[in-house]
Short mmCIF file of C-alpha atoms in Angstrom, two decimals:
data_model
loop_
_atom_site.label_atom_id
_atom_site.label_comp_id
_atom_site.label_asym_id
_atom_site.label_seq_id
_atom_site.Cartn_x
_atom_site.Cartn_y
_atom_site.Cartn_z
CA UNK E 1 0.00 0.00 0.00
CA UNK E 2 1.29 3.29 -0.73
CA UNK E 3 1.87 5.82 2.55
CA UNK E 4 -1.95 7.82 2.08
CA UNK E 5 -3.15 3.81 2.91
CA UNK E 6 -0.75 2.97 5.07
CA UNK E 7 -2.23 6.40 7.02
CA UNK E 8 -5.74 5.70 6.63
CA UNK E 9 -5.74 2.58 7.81
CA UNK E 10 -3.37 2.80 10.72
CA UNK E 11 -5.39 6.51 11.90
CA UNK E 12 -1.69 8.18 12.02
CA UNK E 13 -1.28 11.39 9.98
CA UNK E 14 1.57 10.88 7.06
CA UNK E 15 3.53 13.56 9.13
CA UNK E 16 3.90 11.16 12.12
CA UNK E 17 4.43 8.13 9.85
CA UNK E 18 7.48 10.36 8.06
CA UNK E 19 8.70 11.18 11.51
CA UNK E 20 8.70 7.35 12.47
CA UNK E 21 10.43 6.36 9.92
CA UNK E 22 13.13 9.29 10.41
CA UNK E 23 13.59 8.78 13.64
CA UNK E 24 13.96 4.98 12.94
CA UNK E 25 11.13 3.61 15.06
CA UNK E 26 9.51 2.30 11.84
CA UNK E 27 11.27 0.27 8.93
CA UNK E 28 11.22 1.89 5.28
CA UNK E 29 8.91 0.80 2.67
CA UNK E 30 9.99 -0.69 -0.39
CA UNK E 31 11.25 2.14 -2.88
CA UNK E 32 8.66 2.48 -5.95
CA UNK E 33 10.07 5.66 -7.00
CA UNK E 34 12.15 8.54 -6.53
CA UNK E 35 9.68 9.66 -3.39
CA UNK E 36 7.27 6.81 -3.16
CA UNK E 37 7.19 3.75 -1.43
CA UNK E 38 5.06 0.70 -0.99
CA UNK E 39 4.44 -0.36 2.45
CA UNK E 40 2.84 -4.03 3.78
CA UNK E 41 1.07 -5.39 6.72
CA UNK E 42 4.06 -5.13 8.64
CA UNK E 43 4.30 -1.34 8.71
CA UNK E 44 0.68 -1.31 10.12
CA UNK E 45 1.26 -3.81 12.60
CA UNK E 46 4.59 -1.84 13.79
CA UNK E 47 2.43 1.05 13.34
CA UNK E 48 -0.06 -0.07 15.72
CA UNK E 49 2.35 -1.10 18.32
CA UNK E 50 4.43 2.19 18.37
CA UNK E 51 0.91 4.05 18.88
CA UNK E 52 0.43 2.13 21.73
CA UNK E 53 3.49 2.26 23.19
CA UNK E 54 3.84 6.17 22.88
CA UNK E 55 -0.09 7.33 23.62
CA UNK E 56 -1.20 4.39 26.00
CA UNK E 57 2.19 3.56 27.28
CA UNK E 58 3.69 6.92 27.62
CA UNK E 59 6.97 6.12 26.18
CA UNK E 60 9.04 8.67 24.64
CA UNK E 61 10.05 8.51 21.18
CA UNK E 62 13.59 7.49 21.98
CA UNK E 63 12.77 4.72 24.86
CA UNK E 64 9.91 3.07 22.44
CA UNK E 65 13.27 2.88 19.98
CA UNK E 66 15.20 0.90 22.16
CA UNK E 67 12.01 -1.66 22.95
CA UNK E 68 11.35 -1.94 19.28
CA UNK E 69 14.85 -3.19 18.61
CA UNK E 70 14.66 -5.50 21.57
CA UNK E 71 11.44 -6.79 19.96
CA UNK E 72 13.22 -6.97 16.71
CA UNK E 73 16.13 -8.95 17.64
CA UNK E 74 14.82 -11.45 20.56
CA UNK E 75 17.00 -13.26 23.12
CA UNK E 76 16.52 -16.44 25.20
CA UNK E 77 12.73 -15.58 26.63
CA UNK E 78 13.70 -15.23 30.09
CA UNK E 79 16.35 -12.73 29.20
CA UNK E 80 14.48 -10.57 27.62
CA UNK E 81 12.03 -9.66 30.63
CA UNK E 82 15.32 -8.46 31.90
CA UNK E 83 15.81 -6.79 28.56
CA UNK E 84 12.36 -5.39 28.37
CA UNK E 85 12.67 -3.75 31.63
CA UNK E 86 16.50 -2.51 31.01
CA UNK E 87 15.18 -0.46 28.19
CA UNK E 88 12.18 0.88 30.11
CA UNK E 89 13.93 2.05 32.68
CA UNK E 90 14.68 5.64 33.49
CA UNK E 91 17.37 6.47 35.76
CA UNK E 92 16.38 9.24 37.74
CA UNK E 93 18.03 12.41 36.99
CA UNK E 94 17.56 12.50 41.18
CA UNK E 95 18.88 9.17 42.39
CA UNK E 96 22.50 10.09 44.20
CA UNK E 97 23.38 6.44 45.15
CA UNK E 98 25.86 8.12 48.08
CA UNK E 99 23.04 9.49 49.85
CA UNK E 100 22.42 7.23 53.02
CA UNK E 101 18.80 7.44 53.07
CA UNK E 102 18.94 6.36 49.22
CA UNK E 103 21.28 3.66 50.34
CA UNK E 104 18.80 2.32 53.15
CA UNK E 105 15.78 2.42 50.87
CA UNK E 106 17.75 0.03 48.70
CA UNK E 107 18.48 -1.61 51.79
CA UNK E 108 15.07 -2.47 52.48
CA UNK E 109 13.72 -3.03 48.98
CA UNK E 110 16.72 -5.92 48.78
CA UNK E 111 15.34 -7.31 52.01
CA UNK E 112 11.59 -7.23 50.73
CA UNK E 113 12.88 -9.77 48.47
CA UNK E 114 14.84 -12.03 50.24
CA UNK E 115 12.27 -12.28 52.37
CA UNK E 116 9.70 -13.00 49.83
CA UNK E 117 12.56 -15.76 48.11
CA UNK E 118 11.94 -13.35 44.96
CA UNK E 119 14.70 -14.48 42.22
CA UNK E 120 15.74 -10.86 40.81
CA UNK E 121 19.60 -10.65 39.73
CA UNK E 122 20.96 -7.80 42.23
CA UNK E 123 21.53 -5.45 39.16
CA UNK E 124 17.99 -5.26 38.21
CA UNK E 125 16.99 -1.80 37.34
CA UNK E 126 13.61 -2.17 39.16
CA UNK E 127 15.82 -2.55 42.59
CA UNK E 128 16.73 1.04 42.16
CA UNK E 129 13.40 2.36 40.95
CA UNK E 130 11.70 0.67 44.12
CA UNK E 131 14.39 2.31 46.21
CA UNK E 132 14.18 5.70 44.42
CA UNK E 133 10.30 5.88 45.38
CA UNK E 134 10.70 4.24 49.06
CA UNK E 135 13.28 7.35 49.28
CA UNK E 136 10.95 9.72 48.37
CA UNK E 137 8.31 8.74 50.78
CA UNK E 138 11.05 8.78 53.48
CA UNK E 139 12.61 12.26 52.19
CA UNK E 140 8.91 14.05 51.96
CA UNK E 141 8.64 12.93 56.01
CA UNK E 142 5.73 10.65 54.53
CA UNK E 143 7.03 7.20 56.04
CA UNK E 144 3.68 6.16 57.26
CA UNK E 145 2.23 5.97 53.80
CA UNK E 146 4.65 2.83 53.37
CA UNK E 147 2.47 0.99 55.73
CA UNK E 148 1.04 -0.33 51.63
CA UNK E 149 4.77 -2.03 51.45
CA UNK E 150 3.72 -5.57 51.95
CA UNK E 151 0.21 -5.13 50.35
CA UNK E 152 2.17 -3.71 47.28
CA UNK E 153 4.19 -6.80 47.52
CA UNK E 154 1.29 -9.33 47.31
CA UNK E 155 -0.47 -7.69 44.90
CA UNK E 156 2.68 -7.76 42.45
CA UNK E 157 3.34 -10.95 42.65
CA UNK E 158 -0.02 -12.40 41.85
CA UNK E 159 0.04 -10.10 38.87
CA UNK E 160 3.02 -11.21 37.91
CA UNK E 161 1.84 -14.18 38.35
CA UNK E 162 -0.57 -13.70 35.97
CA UNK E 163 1.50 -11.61 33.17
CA UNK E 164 3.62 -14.40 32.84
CA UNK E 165 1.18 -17.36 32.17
CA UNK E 166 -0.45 -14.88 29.86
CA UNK E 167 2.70 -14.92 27.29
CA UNK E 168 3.52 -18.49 27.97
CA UNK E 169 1.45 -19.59 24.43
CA UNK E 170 3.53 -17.62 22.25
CA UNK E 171 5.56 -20.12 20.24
CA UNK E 172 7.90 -17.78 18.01
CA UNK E 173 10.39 -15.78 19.73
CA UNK E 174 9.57 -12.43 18.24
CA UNK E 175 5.97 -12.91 18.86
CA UNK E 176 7.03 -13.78 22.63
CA UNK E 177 9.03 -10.82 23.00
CA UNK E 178 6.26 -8.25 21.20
CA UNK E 179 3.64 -9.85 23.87
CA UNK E 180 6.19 -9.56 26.86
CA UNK E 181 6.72 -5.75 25.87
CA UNK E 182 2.92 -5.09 25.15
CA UNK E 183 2.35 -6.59 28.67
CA UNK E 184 4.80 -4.50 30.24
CA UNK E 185 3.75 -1.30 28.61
CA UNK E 186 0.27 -1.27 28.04
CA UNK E 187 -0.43 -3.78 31.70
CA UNK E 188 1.39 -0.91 33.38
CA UNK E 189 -1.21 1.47 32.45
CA UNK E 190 -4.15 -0.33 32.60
CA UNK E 191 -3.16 -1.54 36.35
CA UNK E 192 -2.64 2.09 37.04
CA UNK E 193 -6.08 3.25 35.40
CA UNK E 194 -8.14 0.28 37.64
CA UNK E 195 -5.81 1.10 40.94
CA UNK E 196 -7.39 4.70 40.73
CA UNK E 197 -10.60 3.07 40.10
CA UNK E 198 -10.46 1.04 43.08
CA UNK E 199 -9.32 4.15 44.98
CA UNK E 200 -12.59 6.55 44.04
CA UNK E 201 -14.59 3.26 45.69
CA UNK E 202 -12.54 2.73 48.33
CA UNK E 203 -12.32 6.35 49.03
CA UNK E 204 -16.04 6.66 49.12
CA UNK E 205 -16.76 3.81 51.59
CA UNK E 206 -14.18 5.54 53.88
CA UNK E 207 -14.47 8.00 56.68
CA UNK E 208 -13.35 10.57 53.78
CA UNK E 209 -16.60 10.54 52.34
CA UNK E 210 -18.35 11.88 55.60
CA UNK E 211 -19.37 15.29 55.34
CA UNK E 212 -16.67 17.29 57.35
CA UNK E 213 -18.85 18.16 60.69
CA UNK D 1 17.67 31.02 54.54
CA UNK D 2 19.69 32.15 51.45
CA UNK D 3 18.19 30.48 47.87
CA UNK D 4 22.27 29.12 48.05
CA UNK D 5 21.66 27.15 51.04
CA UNK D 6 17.94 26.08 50.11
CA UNK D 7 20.00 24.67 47.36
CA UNK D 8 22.56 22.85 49.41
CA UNK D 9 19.45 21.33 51.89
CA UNK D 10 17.54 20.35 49.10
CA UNK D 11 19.90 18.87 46.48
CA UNK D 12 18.67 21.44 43.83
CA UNK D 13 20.49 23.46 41.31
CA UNK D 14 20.07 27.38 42.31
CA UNK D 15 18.97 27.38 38.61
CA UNK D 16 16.34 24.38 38.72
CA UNK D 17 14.83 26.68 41.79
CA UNK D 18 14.73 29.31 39.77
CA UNK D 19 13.04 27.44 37.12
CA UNK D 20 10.60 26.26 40.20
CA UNK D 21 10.29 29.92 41.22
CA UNK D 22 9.81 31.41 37.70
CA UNK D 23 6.97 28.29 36.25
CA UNK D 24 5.13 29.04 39.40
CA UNK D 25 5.63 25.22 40.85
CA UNK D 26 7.80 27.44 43.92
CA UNK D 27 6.23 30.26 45.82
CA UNK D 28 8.45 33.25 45.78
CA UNK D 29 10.47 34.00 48.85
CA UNK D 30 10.16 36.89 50.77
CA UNK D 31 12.29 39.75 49.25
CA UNK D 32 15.31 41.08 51.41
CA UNK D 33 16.57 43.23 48.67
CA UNK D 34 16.73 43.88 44.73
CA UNK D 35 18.43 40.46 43.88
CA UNK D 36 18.12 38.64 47.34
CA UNK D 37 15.27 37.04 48.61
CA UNK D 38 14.83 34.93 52.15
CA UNK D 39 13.25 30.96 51.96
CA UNK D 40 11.52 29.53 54.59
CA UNK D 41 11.21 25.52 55.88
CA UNK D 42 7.70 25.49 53.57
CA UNK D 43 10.07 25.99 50.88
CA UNK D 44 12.41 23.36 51.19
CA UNK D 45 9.07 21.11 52.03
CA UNK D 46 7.77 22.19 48.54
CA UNK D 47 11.12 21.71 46.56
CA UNK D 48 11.40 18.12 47.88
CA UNK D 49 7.85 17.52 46.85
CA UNK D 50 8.74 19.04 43.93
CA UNK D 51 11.91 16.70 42.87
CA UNK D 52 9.66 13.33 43.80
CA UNK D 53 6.20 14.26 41.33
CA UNK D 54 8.81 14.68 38.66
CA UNK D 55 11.86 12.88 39.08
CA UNK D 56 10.33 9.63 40.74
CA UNK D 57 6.75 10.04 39.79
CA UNK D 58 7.74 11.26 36.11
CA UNK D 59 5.99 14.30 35.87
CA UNK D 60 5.48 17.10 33.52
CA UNK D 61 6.47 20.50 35.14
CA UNK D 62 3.15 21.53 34.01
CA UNK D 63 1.05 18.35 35.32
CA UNK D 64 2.92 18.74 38.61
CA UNK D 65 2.07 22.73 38.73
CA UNK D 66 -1.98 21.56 38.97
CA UNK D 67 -1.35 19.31 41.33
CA UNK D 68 0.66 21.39 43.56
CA UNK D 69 -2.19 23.88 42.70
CA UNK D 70 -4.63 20.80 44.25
CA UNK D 71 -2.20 20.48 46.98
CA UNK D 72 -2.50 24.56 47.78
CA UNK D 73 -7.12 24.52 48.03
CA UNK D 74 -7.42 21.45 49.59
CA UNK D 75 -11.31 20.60 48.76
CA UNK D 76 -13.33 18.13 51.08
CA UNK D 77 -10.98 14.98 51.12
CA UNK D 78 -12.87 12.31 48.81
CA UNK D 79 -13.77 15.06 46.25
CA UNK D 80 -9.82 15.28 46.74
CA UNK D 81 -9.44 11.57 45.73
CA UNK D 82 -11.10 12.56 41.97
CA UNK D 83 -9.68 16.00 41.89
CA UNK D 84 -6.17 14.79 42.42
CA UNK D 85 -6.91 12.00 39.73
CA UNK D 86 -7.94 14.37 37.03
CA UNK D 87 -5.08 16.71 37.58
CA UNK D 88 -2.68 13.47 36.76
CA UNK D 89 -5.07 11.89 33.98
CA UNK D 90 -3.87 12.57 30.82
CA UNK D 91 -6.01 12.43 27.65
CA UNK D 92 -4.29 10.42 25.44
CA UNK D 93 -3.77 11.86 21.70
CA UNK D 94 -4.88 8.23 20.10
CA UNK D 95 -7.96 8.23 21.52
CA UNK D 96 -11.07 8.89 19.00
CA UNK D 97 -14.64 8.32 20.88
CA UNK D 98 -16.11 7.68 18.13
CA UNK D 99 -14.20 4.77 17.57
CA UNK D 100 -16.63 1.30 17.82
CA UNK D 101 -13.15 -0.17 18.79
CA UNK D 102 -13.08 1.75 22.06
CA UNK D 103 -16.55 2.26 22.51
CA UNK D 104 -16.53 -1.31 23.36
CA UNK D 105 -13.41 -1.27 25.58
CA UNK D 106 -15.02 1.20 27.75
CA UNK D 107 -18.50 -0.45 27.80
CA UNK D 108 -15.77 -3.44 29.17
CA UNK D 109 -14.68 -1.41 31.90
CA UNK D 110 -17.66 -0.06 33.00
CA UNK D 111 -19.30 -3.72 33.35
CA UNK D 112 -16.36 -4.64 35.30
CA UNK D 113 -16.86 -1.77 37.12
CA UNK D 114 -20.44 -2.84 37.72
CA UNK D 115 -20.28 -6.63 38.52
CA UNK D 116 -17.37 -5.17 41.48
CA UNK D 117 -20.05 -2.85 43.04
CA UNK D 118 -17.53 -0.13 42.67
CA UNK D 119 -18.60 2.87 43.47
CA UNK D 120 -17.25 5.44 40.53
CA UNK D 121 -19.10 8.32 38.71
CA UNK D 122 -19.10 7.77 34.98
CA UNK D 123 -17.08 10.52 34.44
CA UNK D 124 -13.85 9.55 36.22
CA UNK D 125 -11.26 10.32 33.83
CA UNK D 126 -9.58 6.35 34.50
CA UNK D 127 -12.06 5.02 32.86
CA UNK D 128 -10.82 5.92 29.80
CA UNK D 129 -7.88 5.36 30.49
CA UNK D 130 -8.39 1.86 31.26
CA UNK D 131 -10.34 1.92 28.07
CA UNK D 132 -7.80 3.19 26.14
CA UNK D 133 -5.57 0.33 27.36
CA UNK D 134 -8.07 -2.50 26.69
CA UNK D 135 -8.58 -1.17 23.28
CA UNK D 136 -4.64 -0.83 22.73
CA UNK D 137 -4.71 -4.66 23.46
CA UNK D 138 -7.23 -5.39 20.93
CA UNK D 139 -5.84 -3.09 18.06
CA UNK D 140 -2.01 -5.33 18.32
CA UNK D 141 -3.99 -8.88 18.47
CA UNK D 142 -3.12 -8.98 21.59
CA UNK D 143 -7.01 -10.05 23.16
CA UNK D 144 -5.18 -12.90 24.98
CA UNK D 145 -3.24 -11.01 27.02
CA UNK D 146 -6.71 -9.40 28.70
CA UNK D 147 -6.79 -12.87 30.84
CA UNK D 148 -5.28 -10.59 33.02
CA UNK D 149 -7.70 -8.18 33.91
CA UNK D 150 -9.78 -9.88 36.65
CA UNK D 151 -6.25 -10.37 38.35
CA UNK D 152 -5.43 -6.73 37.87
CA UNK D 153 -8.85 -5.89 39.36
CA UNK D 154 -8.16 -7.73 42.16
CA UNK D 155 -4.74 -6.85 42.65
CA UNK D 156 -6.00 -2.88 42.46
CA UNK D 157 -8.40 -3.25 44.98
CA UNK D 158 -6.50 -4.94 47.43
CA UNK D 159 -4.17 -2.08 47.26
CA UNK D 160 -6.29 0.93 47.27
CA UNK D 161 -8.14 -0.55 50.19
CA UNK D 162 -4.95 -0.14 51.85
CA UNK D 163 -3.96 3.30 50.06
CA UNK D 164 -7.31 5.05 51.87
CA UNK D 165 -5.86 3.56 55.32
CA UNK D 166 -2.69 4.57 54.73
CA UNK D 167 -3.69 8.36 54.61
CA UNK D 168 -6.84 8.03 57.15
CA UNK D 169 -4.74 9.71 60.24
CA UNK D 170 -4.11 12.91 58.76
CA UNK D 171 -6.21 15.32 60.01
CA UNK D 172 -5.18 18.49 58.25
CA UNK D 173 -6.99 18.84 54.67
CA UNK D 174 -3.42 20.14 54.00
CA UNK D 175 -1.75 17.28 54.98
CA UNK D 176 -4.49 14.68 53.69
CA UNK D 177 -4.25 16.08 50.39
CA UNK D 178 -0.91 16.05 49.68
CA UNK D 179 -0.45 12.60 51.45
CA UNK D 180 -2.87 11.25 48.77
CA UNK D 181 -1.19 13.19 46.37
CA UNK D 182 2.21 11.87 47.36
CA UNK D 183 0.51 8.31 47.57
CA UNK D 184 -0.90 8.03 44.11
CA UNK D 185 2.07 9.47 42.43
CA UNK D 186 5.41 8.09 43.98
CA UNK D 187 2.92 4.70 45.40
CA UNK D 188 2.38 4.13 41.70
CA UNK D 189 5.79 4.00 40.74
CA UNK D 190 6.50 1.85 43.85
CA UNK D 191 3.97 -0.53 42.49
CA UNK D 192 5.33 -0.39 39.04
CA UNK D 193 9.11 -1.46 40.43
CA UNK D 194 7.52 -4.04 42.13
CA UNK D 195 5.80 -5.81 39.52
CA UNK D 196 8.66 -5.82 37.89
CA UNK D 197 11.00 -7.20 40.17
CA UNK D 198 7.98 -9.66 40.29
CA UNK D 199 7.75 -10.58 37.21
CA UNK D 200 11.35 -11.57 36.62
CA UNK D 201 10.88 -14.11 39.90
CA UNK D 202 7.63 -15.27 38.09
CA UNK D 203 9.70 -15.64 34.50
CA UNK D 204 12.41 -17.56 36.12
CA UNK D 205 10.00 -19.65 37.80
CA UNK D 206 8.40 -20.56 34.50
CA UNK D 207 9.01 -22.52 31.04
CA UNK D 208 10.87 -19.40 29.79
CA UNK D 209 13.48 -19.92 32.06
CA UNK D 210 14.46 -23.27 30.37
CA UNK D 211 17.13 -23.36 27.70
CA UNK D 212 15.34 -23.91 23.66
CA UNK D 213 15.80 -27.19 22.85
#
């Protein structure tokens, strides 16, 4: 199909599809002439996903790059959940990992799971990302708020759980890895959207909702 | 103090508080002369609060300017809860109404949100959201993965449940708001790390952990 298709049928203005394929997030078409190309069900199916991953997902242009490429050339499955993450993961322009209170929140997120017999290499960027919010609480004099900790805890895991068994069907590689990403991504917000849900009910069946008397 | 030593106490540039000061995230200080000006203990509280909505929670300055605004008229505390929701939801650019596509992901949600009991007004703004994400699913062929979403619902409600307690002692409205705001925010990024550290324990425990044959 030729690029006015290819934007019709994906919903994404030829401007954006010209800047995807600049910035290198989608592969060129096939050259038909000196400024047209034709383009297959590929393009709209990488189309699709970078859509999600940028408007759903919240990615930036550059970090849905580097998960594109991981979904393009796919590793043993196991190691690319570490891969996955790796490229999802934003150090925080904050995170001074000399500070002591830094230190102890990584402290305690290490402990979390030991405790729990949790199998996460000690290098795993979500270590630090755990730590860098357990600082924050700590740092805004908010420690009572992670009284959630071990709730938090539970409720990961049987996601998890659960994010995992969904994939396990995929059969070819790249097909794993596109499913592991699009779990990652697009799960993330959707358990975000239903955790506020749950907190406008639970909110309302709480002593909050009482008129203040 | 000096805006040189609010920079030393809070681990902020004298020019990313004047940033603060200047996109109205930072209330002024109080003016000691034409180019000097005199922060208090609030301010160091603010610029702290600042650093964790946008370096751990990932927001935009301007998202984290309404809900420092939020933070500033604190309204009765569950009206709060939706208030403080809004200022964070973003409308995604993707998302056409009018789509059948995601008219029928956010009939989904709602009859979730129905067969739960959950109290939510039909207007909450993570709805859509979660809509948005359900329909994201469908668009890649990715329907399977949605086995999740009675697990996510679960998972959400344990922890929201415990989200309300965790901010139930505070009796300011000052204080409760910005304890909810700090809870949604930085909590939700805690949650993310988690499920992630999670889900690599869950992957190793699983098939793809075994070497292809």
């Amino acid at each position: 199909m030729k690029v006015a298709e290819l934007s019709r049928r994906s919903g994404t203005s030829v401007a954006s599809i010209k800047f995807y394929l600049r910035e290198g997030l989608l592969p060129s078409g096939v050259a038909t002439g000196r400024n047209q190309a034709e383009y297959g069900d590929d393009h709209l199916k990488r189309l699709r996903l970078i859509r999600a991953l940028i408007d759903v997902g919240g990615l930036s242009v550059a970090t849905a790059r580097e998960v594109l490429s991981a979904v393009d050339s796919p590793d043993s499955p196991h190691r690319v959940v570490g891969a996955a993450h790796a490229t999802l993961s934003s150090t925080s322009a904050r995170r001074n990992p000399d500070d002591p209170g830094w230190q102890a929140a990584r402290a305690e997120v290490l402990s979390l799971i030991r405790q729990r017999g949790w199998f996460v290499p000690d290098d795993a960027p979500a270590l630090d990302e755990a730590a860098d919010a357990i600082a924050a609480f700590r740092s805004l004099g908010q420690d009572d708020l992670l009284m959630v900790l071990e709730t938090y805890a539970d409720a990961a895991a049987l996601v998890a759980e659960k994010d995992v068994a969904s994939v396990l069907s995929r059969r070819d590689p790249g097909d794993l890895v596109e499913a592991m990403v699009v779990g990652t991504v697009i799960g993330e917000a959707l358990l975000n959207a239903l955790r506020r849900l749950a907190q406008i009910d639970a909110s309302a069946r709480s002593p909050l909702a009482r008129p203040v008397g």
